[in-house]
CSV table of C-alpha atoms in Angstrom, one decimal:
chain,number,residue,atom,x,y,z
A,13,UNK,CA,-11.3,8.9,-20.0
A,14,UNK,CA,-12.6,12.2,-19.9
A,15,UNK,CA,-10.3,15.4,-21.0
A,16,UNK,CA,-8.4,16.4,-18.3
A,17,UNK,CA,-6.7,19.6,-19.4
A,18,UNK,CA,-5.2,21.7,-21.9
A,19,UNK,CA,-1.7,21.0,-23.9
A,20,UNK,CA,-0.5,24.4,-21.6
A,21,UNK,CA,-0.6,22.0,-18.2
A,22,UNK,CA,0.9,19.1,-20.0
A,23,UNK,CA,3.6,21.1,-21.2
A,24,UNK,CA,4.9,22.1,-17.5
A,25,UNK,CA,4.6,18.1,-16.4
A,26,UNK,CA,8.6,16.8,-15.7
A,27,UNK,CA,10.2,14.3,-17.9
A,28,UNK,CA,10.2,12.1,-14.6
A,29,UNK,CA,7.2,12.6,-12.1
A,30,UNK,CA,7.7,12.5,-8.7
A,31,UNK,CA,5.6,9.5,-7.2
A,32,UNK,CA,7.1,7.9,-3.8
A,33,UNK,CA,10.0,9.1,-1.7
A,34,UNK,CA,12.8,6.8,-0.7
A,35,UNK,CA,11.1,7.0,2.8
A,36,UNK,CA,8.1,5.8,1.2
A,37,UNK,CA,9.8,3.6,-0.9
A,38,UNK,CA,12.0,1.9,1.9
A,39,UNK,CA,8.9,1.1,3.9
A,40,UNK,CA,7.2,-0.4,0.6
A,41,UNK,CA,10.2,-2.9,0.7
A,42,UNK,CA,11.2,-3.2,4.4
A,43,UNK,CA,7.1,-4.1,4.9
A,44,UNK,CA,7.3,-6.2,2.2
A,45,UNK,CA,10.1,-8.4,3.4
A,46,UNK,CA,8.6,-8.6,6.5
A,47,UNK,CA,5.4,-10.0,5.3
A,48,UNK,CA,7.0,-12.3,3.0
A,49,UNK,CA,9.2,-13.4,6.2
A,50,UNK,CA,6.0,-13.9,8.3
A,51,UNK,CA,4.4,-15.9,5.4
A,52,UNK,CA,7.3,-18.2,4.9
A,53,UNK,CA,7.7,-18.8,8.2
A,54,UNK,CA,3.9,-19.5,9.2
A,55,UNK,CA,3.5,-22.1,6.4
A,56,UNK,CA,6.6,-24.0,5.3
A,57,UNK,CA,6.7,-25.8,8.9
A,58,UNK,CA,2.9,-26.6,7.4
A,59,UNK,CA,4.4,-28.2,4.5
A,60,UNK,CA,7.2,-30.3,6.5
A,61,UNK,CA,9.9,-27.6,6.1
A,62,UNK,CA,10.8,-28.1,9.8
A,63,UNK,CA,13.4,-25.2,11.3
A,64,UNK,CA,12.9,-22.8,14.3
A,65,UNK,CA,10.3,-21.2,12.8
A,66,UNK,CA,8.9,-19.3,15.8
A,67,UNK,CA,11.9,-16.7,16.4
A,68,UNK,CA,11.9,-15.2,12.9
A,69,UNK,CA,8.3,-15.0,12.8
A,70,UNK,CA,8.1,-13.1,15.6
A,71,UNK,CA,11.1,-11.0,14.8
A,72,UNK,CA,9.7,-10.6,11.1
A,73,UNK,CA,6.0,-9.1,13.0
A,74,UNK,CA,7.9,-6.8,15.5
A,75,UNK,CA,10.2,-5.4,12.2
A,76,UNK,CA,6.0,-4.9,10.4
A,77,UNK,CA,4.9,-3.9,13.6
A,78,UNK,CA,7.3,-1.0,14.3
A,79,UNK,CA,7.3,-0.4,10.2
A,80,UNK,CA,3.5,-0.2,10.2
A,81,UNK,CA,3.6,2.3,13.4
A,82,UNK,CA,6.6,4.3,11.5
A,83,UNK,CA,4.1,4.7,8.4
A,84,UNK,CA,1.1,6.1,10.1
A,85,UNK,CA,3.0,8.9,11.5
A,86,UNK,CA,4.7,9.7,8.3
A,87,UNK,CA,1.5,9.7,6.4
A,88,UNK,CA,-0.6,11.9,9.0
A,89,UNK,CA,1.9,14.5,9.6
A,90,UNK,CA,4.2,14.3,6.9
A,91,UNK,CA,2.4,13.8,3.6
A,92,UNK,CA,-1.4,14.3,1.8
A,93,UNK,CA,-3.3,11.4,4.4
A,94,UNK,CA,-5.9,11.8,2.3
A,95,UNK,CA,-4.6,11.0,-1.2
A,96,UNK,CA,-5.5,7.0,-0.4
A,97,UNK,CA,-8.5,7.2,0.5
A,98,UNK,CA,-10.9,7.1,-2.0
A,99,UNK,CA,-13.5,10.0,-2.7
A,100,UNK,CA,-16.5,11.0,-4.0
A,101,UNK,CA,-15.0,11.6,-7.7
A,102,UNK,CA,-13.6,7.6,-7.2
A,103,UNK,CA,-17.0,6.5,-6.7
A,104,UNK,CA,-19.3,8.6,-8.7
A,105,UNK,CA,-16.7,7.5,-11.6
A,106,UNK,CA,-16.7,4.0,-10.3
A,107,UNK,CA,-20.4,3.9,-11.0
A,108,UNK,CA,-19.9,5.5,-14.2
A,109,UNK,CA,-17.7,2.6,-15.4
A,110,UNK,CA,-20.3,0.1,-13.9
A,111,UNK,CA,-23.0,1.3,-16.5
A,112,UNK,CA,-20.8,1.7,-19.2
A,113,UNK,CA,-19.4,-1.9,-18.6
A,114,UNK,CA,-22.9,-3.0,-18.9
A,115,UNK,CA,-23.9,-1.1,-22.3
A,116,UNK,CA,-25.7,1.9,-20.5
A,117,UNK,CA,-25.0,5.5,-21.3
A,118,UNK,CA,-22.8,7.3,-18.6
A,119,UNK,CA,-20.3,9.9,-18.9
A,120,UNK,CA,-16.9,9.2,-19.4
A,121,UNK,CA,-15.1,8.9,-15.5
A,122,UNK,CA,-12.3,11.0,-15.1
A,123,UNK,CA,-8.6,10.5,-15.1
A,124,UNK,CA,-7.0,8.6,-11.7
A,125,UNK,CA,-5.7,10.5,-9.2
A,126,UNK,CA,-2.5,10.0,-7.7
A,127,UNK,CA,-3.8,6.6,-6.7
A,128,UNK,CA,-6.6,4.5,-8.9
A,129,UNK,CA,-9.5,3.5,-7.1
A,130,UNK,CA,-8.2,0.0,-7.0
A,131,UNK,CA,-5.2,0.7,-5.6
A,132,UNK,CA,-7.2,3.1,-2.6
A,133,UNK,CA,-9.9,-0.2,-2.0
A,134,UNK,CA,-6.2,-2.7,-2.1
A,135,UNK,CA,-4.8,-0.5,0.7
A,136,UNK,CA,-8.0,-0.8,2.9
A,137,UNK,CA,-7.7,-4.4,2.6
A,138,UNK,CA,-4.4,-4.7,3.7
A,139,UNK,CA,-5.1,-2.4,6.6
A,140,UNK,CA,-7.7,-4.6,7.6
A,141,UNK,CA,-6.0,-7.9,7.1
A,142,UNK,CA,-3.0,-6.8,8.5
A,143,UNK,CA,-4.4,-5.0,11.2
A,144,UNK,CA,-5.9,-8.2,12.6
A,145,UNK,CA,-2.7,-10.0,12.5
A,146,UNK,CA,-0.4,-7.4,14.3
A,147,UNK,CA,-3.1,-7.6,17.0
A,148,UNK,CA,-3.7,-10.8,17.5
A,149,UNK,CA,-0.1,-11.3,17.0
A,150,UNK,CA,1.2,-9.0,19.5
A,151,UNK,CA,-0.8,-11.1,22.2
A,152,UNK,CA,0.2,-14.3,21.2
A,153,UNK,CA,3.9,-13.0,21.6
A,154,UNK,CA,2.9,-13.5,25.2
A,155,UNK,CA,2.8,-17.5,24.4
A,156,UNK,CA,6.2,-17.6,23.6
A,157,UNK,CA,9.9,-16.5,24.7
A,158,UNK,CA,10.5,-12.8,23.1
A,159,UNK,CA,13.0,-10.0,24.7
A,160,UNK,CA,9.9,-7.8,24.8
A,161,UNK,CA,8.4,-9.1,28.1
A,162,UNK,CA,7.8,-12.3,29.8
A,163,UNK,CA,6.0,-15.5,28.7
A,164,UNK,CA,2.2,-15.4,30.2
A,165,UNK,CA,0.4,-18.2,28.6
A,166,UNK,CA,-2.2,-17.5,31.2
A,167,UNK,CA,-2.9,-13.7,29.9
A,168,UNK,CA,-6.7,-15.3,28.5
A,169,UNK,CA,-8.9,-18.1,28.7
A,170,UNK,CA,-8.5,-21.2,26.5
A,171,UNK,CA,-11.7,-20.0,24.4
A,172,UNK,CA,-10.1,-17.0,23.8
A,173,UNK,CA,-6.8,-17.6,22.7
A,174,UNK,CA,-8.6,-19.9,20.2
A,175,UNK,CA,-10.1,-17.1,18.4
A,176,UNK,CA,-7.1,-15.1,18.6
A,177,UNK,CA,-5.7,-18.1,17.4
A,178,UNK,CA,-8.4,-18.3,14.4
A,179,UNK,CA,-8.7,-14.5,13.5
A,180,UNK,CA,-4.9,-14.7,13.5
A,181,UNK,CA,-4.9,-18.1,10.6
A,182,UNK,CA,-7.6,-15.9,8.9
A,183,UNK,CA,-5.6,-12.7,8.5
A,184,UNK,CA,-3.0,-14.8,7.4
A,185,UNK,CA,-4.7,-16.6,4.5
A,186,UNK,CA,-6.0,-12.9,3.5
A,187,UNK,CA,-2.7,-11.6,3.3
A,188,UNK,CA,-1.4,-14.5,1.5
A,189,UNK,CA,-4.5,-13.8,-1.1
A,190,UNK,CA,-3.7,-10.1,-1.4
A,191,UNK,CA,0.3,-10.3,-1.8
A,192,UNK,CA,-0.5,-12.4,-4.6
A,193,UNK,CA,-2.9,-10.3,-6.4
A,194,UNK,CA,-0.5,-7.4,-5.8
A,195,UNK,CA,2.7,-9.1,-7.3
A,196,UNK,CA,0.4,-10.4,-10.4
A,197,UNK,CA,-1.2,-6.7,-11.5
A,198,UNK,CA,2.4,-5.6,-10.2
A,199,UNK,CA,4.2,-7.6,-13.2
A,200,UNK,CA,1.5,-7.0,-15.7
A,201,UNK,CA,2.7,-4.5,-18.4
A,202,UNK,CA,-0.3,-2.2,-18.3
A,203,UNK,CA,1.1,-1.4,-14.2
A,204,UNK,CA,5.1,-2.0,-14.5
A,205,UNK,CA,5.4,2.0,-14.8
A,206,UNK,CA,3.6,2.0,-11.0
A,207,UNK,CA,5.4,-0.8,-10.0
A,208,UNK,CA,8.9,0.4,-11.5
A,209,UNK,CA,7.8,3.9,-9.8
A,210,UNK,CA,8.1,2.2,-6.2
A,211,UNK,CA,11.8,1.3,-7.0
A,212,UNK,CA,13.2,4.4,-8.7
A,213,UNK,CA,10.6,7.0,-7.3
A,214,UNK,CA,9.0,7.9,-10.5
A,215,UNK,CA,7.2,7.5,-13.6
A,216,UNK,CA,7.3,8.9,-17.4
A,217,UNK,CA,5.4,11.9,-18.4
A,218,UNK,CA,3.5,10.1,-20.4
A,219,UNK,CA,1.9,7.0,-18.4
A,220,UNK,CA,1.2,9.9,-16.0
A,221,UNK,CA,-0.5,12.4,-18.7
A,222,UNK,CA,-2.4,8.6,-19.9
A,223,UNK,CA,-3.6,7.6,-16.6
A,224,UNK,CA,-3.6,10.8,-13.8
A,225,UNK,CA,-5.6,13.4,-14.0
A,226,UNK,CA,-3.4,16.7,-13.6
A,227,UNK,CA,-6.0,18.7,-11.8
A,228,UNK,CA,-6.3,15.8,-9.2
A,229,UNK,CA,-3.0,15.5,-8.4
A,230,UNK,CA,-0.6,18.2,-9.8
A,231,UNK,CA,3.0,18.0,-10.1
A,232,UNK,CA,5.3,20.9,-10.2
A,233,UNK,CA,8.6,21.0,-11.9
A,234,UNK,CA,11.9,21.2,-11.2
A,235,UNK,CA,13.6,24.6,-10.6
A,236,UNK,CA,16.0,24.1,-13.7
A,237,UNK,CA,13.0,22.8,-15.7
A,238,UNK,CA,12.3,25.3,-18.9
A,239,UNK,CA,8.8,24.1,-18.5
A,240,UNK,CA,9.0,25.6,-15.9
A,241,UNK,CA,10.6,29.0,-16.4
A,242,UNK,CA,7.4,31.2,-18.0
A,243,UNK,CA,4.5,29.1,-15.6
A,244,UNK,CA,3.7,29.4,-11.9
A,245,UNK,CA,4.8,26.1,-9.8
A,246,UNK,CA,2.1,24.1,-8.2
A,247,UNK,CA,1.7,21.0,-6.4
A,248,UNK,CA,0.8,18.9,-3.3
A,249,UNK,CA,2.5,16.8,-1.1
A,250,UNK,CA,1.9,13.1,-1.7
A,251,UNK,CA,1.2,10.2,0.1
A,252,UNK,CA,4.3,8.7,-0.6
């Protein structure tokens, strides 16, 4: 990586950073439940597991649904939208690491900011998987017997509840594909600090001084910090 400051800013960094609230942290693992419930439920009946599979999968989607519609609000108006999408420093360092992977000469790329690149292009493929199976599962909610509204089995035509039916399966298979790449980088020992961040809300010093780029996402600390006592505090709201 290139440098990404002096010892002065790396002397006010907290013994703990801050990463996710316990807002952001209790919709990590409230989603994550969910999804996990959906998946069970979808494919074990596949497999001959035979149970009334149809109520608790679409209990487990109205509990993502209403999770998913709780996180959009807390991330536009509450914390940095932003920070998860990726920028133009992400890919003008993603191209960087391109040429240097294949023996060119390119700078060195920068420091991560609060979230790697790879964790920004993971979230848009979630959105998009996930997206299409809240959709297309909300409507076929209308095929069954919910306390949400009455059974319509009519609401579209034969052709199109087949596609509905197919983007749905496809979704599904996606997010099946992306939960377990997430829980295998999640358990590697290069990313345990990110993933032991989402269960206590922060990480060391020093993964964060090895990995983050202070000027791309500052941290202040605490009040009773003596790092803190002679410097001026700064920081940004995160996105959880």
């Amino acid at each position: 990586f290139a440098s990404s400051g002096s010892p002065l800013i790396a002397a006010r960094i907290p013994e703990h950073v801050p990463r996710h609230s316990l807002v952001a942290r209790l919709f990590h693992w409230i989603m994550a439940a969910s999804m996990l419930t959906l998946l069970f439920t979808a494919f074990l009946p596949r497999v001959g597991v035979q149970f009334d599979w149809v109520t608790y999968h679409w209990i487990a989607g109205s509990v993502l649904t209403v999770s998913i519609l709780f996180h959009i609000i807390h991330a536009s108006f509450f914390l940095d939208f932003w920070s998860i999408w990726p920028d133009r420093i992400d890919i003008r360092d993603a191209g960087r690491r391109i040429l240097r992977a294949m023996g060119k000469t390119a700078p060195p790329p920068d420091k991560f900011a609060k979230y790697p690149l790879e964790n920004k292009l993971y979230h848009g493929a979630i959105i998009a998987a996930g997206l299409s199976v809240i959709v297309t599962g909300v409507f076929m909610m209308f095929r069954v017997r919910t306390i949400f509204f009455p059974r319509n089995p009519y609401l579209f035509s034969d052709m199109t509840w087949g596609l509905m039916y197919v983007l749905h399966g496809l979704g599904g298979v996606g997010l099946i594909a992306l939960i377990m790449v997430h829980i295998y980088f999640g358990l590697r020992p290069e990313k345990r600090a990110i993933t032991k961040s989402m269960i206590f809300g922060w990480m060391s010093r020093d993964f964060y001084l090895e990995e983050h780029d202070p000027r791309r996402w500052p941290v202040e600390a605490p009040p009773s910090s003596p790092a803190s006592a002679d410097t001026e505090p700064q920081g940004v709201r995160d996105a959880g």
